[in-house]
XYZ file of C-alpha atoms in Angstrom:
370
model
C 67.966 -151.640 31.651
C 65.281 -153.983 32.891
C 67.796 -155.853 35.294
C 69.349 -152.499 36.305
C 65.791 -151.177 37.349
C 64.831 -154.332 38.910
C 67.693 -154.344 41.174
C 66.621 -151.329 42.598
C 63.093 -152.233 42.766
C 61.730 -149.426 40.496
C 60.094 -151.532 37.738
C 58.731 -154.965 37.547
C 60.905 -157.529 35.448
C 60.337 -157.102 31.684
C 58.763 -153.814 32.193
C 61.551 -151.841 30.923
C 63.840 -153.090 28.028
C 66.909 -151.731 26.426
C 66.486 -148.598 24.171
C 66.960 -150.726 20.925
C 63.669 -150.817 18.833
C 61.430 -153.738 19.291
C 61.212 -156.170 16.514
C 58.401 -155.245 14.002
C 56.248 -158.360 14.652
C 56.638 -157.805 18.579
C 55.429 -154.271 18.491
C 52.126 -153.656 19.962
C 49.310 -152.960 17.355
C 48.671 -149.236 16.373
C 45.515 -147.690 17.026
C 43.400 -146.925 14.004
C 44.027 -143.540 12.772
C 40.467 -142.888 11.533
C 38.491 -141.135 14.313
C 41.297 -140.893 17.041
C 41.705 -137.547 18.504
C 45.359 -137.143 19.829
C 44.282 -134.359 22.140
C 41.379 -136.460 23.930
C 42.798 -138.003 27.108
C 40.240 -140.611 26.895
C 41.929 -141.650 23.495
C 45.306 -142.069 25.007
C 46.253 -145.771 25.440
C 48.549 -145.097 28.311
C 47.350 -143.533 31.857
C 49.171 -141.476 34.122
C 51.233 -142.772 36.879
C 53.150 -140.555 39.392
C 56.818 -141.392 39.835
C 57.867 -141.879 43.619
C 61.171 -140.513 45.149
C 63.958 -141.875 43.268
C 67.309 -141.827 45.285
C 70.712 -142.521 44.451
C 74.181 -141.158 45.351
C 74.071 -138.969 42.291
C 70.395 -138.183 41.724
C 67.694 -136.889 44.223
C 64.324 -135.764 43.281
C 62.195 -135.049 46.429
C 58.863 -135.065 45.087
C 56.583 -136.945 42.606
C 57.340 -135.961 38.836
C 53.598 -134.920 37.396
C 52.643 -135.982 33.986
C 54.354 -139.340 33.457
C 52.383 -142.145 31.729
C 53.040 -145.826 32.273
C 53.945 -146.288 28.671
C 56.446 -144.508 26.736
C 59.064 -145.193 29.124
C 62.112 -145.983 27.001
C 63.259 -142.285 27.166
C 62.349 -141.896 30.850
C 63.647 -145.140 31.869
C 67.041 -144.818 30.227
C 67.435 -141.142 31.392
C 66.653 -142.328 34.984
C 68.989 -145.328 34.763
C 71.921 -143.372 33.620
C 71.377 -140.912 36.634
C 70.578 -144.106 39.104
C 73.574 -145.997 37.795
C 76.341 -143.373 38.455
C 77.043 -144.785 41.880
C 77.756 -148.425 40.483
C 81.541 -149.009 41.006
C 82.740 -150.257 37.466
C 82.486 -148.569 33.911
C 81.023 -151.427 32.063
C 81.263 -150.152 28.551
C 80.980 -146.829 26.648
C 77.548 -148.158 25.165
C 76.301 -149.276 28.675
C 74.155 -146.946 30.603
C 76.437 -147.170 33.840
C 79.179 -146.294 31.435
C 77.519 -143.230 30.218
C 76.716 -142.307 33.927
C 80.246 -142.964 35.071
C 81.272 -140.439 32.014
C 78.771 -137.877 33.276
C 79.835 -137.963 36.899
C 83.632 -137.827 36.103
C 85.771 -134.705 36.447
C 86.648 -135.180 32.730
C 82.936 -134.537 31.796
C 82.497 -130.702 32.246
C 79.800 -129.916 29.452
C 76.816 -131.864 28.485
C 74.551 -130.532 26.011
C 70.867 -131.966 24.792
C 69.138 -131.947 21.304
C 65.572 -132.949 22.209
C 62.355 -133.681 20.223
C 58.610 -134.371 20.846
C 59.435 -137.664 22.113
C 60.454 -136.231 25.483
C 57.112 -134.553 25.914
C 54.671 -137.229 24.920
C 54.822 -138.486 28.507
C 53.374 -135.116 29.723
C 50.333 -135.791 27.353
C 51.220 -133.804 24.384
C 50.931 -135.881 21.162
C 53.969 -135.727 18.747
C 53.707 -134.960 15.201
C 55.106 -137.720 12.872
C 54.401 -141.052 14.505
C 51.327 -143.120 13.822
C 48.630 -141.606 15.879
C 50.420 -138.255 16.126
C 49.032 -134.757 15.026
C 50.051 -135.169 11.533
C 48.619 -138.521 10.914
C 45.232 -137.612 12.608
C 44.830 -134.436 11.039
C 41.219 -133.713 10.141
C 41.728 -132.033 6.775
C 38.041 -131.751 5.908
C 37.248 -129.777 8.969
C 39.803 -126.909 8.349
C 38.786 -123.646 6.998
C 40.231 -123.730 3.640
C 39.568 -124.309 0.078
C 38.969 -127.735 -1.492
C 42.487 -127.465 -2.914
C 44.170 -126.877 0.105
C 42.167 -129.637 1.974
C 43.445 -132.000 -0.546
C 47.039 -130.878 -0.079
C 46.917 -131.171 3.557
C 45.414 -134.800 3.321
C 48.511 -135.595 1.057
C 51.037 -133.449 3.128
C 49.753 -132.807 6.696
C 52.818 -130.596 7.429
C 51.914 -128.037 5.052
C 49.633 -126.762 7.733
C 52.654 -125.014 9.085
C 54.178 -123.825 5.735
C 54.670 -120.267 5.748
C 53.619 -119.609 2.107
C 50.400 -121.084 3.113
C 49.879 -119.487 6.410
C 50.671 -115.972 4.782
C 47.746 -116.759 2.604
C 45.360 -118.462 5.013
C 46.042 -118.389 8.921
C 43.217 -120.394 9.955
C 44.488 -123.920 9.186
C 47.507 -123.282 11.374
C 45.491 -121.896 14.224
C 42.775 -124.507 14.133
C 45.356 -127.206 14.355
C 47.344 -125.481 17.120
C 44.074 -124.301 19.066
C 44.261 -127.048 21.785
C 48.110 -126.631 21.968
C 47.757 -122.617 22.481
C 45.055 -123.036 25.027
C 46.526 -125.889 26.852
C 49.918 -124.039 27.068
C 48.699 -120.734 28.472
C 46.792 -122.712 31.114
C 50.018 -124.763 31.980
C 47.995 -127.933 31.209
C 51.349 -129.890 30.714
C 54.098 -130.544 33.162
C 57.820 -130.928 32.427
C 58.803 -134.805 32.347
C 61.775 -136.449 34.157
C 63.512 -135.667 30.939
C 63.107 -132.024 31.225
C 64.346 -132.189 34.928
C 67.474 -134.387 34.125
C 68.516 -131.112 32.164
C 67.968 -129.311 35.419
C 69.917 -131.813 37.480
C 72.920 -131.327 35.037
C 72.790 -127.561 35.383
C 72.541 -128.038 39.295
C 75.795 -129.888 38.949
C 77.391 -127.296 36.761
C 77.697 -129.635 33.828
C 74.907 -128.594 31.465
C 75.808 -126.604 28.143
C 72.723 -125.927 26.243
C 69.348 -127.772 25.655
C 68.557 -127.345 21.965
C 65.189 -128.190 21.982
C 63.114 -128.772 18.804
C 59.772 -128.599 20.699
C 57.692 -125.548 20.706
C 55.822 -126.688 23.988
C 58.034 -124.410 26.395
C 58.239 -127.257 29.045
C 62.236 -126.645 29.184
C 61.409 -123.150 30.550
C 59.429 -124.646 33.457
C 62.156 -126.410 35.269
C 64.054 -123.319 36.383
C 66.915 -123.468 33.763
C 68.034 -120.171 32.838
C 66.734 -118.853 29.625
C 70.479 -118.475 28.176
C 70.749 -122.405 28.651
C 67.890 -123.012 26.366
C 67.866 -122.414 22.471
C 64.262 -123.308 21.141
C 65.202 -124.125 17.810
C 61.923 -124.082 16.180
C 60.400 -121.237 18.527
C 57.974 -121.368 21.412
C 54.186 -121.448 21.710
C 54.497 -119.178 24.767
C 55.503 -116.208 22.833
C 53.356 -114.407 20.317
C 54.198 -112.155 17.477
C 52.881 -111.042 13.896
C 54.440 -113.104 11.267
C 54.089 -110.256 8.882
C 55.683 -107.168 10.773
C 57.056 -109.004 13.986
C 54.998 -107.042 16.381
C 55.043 -108.742 19.762
C 51.636 -109.643 21.318
C 50.527 -110.541 24.519
C 50.267 -114.298 25.109
C 47.310 -114.300 27.618
C 45.250 -111.835 25.362
C 46.052 -113.720 22.211
C 44.931 -117.181 23.976
C 41.433 -115.383 24.769
C 41.335 -114.151 21.054
C 41.866 -117.885 19.885
C 39.304 -119.105 22.322
C 36.558 -116.783 21.023
C 37.644 -116.405 17.202
C 39.055 -119.832 16.245
C 36.647 -122.817 15.681
C 37.573 -126.283 17.420
C 38.220 -128.874 14.803
C 38.596 -131.643 17.675
C 35.333 -131.255 19.343
C 36.849 -130.489 22.817
C 35.256 -127.167 23.526
C 31.813 -126.963 23.466
C 32.047 -122.982 23.916
C 34.142 -122.363 20.666
C 32.792 -120.612 17.695
C 31.327 -122.422 14.735
C 33.287 -120.631 12.461
C 36.797 -119.161 12.443
C 37.298 -115.250 12.223
C 40.404 -113.051 11.541
C 42.890 -112.054 14.517
C 44.543 -108.857 13.027
C 47.708 -107.412 14.355
C 47.405 -104.312 16.334
C 50.221 -102.825 14.346
C 49.937 -103.658 10.715
C 46.315 -104.976 10.738
C 47.252 -108.226 8.809
C 45.658 -111.423 10.166
C 48.982 -113.117 10.846
C 49.400 -112.965 14.484
C 50.514 -116.582 15.591
C 52.944 -118.150 18.500
C 56.620 -117.456 17.682
C 57.087 -120.844 16.107
C 59.222 -121.399 12.877
C 57.304 -122.307 10.037
C 58.408 -124.352 7.161
C 60.118 -121.988 4.700
C 61.429 -119.796 7.522
C 64.813 -119.123 8.763
C 65.715 -120.356 12.088
C 66.784 -117.977 15.088
C 70.267 -116.618 14.538
C 70.744 -117.982 18.175
C 70.793 -121.435 17.066
C 73.677 -120.881 14.560
C 75.696 -118.678 16.867
C 75.445 -121.066 19.863
C 76.294 -124.158 17.738
C 79.310 -122.844 16.196
C 80.841 -121.600 19.474
C 79.701 -124.555 21.890
C 79.633 -127.902 19.721
C 83.585 -128.179 19.169
C 83.995 -128.055 23.037
C 81.195 -130.563 24.289
C 82.082 -133.625 26.296
C 78.833 -135.353 25.640
C 75.738 -134.684 23.468
C 72.284 -136.499 24.638
C 70.043 -136.794 21.830
C 66.439 -137.669 23.022
C 63.039 -138.037 21.587
C 63.760 -136.965 18.107
C 63.329 -138.555 14.657
C 66.451 -136.656 13.336
C 64.657 -135.757 10.263
C 64.344 -132.086 10.544
C 67.183 -129.988 9.132
C 69.223 -128.017 9.983
C 68.458 -128.744 13.626
C 69.596 -132.276 12.874
C 72.988 -131.079 12.081
C 73.783 -130.744 15.856
C 74.239 -134.514 15.987
C 76.768 -134.464 13.146
C 78.807 -131.458 14.101
C 80.004 -132.790 17.359
C 83.249 -134.924 18.019
C 82.417 -135.966 21.370
C 80.489 -139.386 22.381
C 76.654 -139.015 21.526
C 73.907 -140.869 23.298
C 70.685 -141.459 21.204
C 67.560 -142.233 23.743
C 64.710 -142.739 21.523
C 62.159 -145.438 20.613
C 63.860 -146.222 17.159
C 67.239 -146.089 15.780
C 67.601 -143.021 13.855
C 70.639 -140.863 12.454
C 72.822 -143.455 10.722
C 72.891 -140.851 7.854
C 74.329 -138.440 10.303
C 77.151 -140.745 11.283
C 75.468 -142.200 14.435
C 76.721 -145.845 15.253
C 74.806 -147.935 17.609
C 75.878 -150.765 20.060
C 74.633 -154.038 18.830
C 71.720 -155.649 20.543
C 72.699 -157.843 23.350
C 75.960 -156.275 23.717
C 77.496 -154.314 26.623
C 76.270 -154.774 30.329
C 74.331 -157.802 29.499
C 70.890 -156.315 29.842
C 70.396 -155.895 26.096
C 72.013 -153.348 23.984
C 70.559 -149.834 23.630
C 70.704 -147.115 21.292
């Protein structure tokens, strides 16, 4: 990938490597988790860098893409390389970026779908959940409005803040953790990355099947894709409803209520209240109003199962990007297809789901990628 990008003057030599994970001893030192705020821009190691116009015979993006960081480019560089390499004359190998691009550009490839995770939105400035430095690893459990027993539980297992049983009993931890996400989303603080725009590009060429996104940030809806092309597997932060009775609520009004009723555990908003107070449902009166995201212990939308049953057998290519493939049943998409699968990720994942990787150093001479 580095040589491909170098030859087109897009990156300096060595700045982009193959998608294979770095050896453990060569990975950059992780930032200490203590005291690090994943939402604070000054704590982000990388800096934003606009991407200039990229042009090839197959991809033409006429304006800078906002929200990209100078690091976290494995996903972005590979997606871009796949698109740019489409005009190269020879199919090098099925495990080479050029080979994938040739497959996409060919008449034989009529439907390409995506399974995406938080990794494709990190470059927009949204912290992910499970990696070191992510939301779960940096959860300030002692600041949450809950009992000492619940604080101890959250320290041991941070993901419990999005557990249905706990939310039903006490909605404050969920809303306090989600507060900057809810407010930032309603203000459109984050912009789609080139990974999101790549799906739009395939749609414009008539090749996009479905974007199965595990992300709740709603960025997939901001690139002009028809709603029916997107299946938000775990819901969306941009839609609000009561978890108890299902009553929909106005998203902007809810954001105002969050700003004035929910305290800021990340010390970002000096106008936030010192203590959290309930946000009751206008229909049933229960304090269970929240973004329509799927809590652990809840069922996934019926649309996910209906669409996968209908579409996956007929796919020509599945692109899996920015996901740990640890969350079921969303990860089942990777195992249900019989077409080629491309994994664009920081680390090799999904071997238990049947993914097989090109060996490092193989195919194309630029280093193997996953």
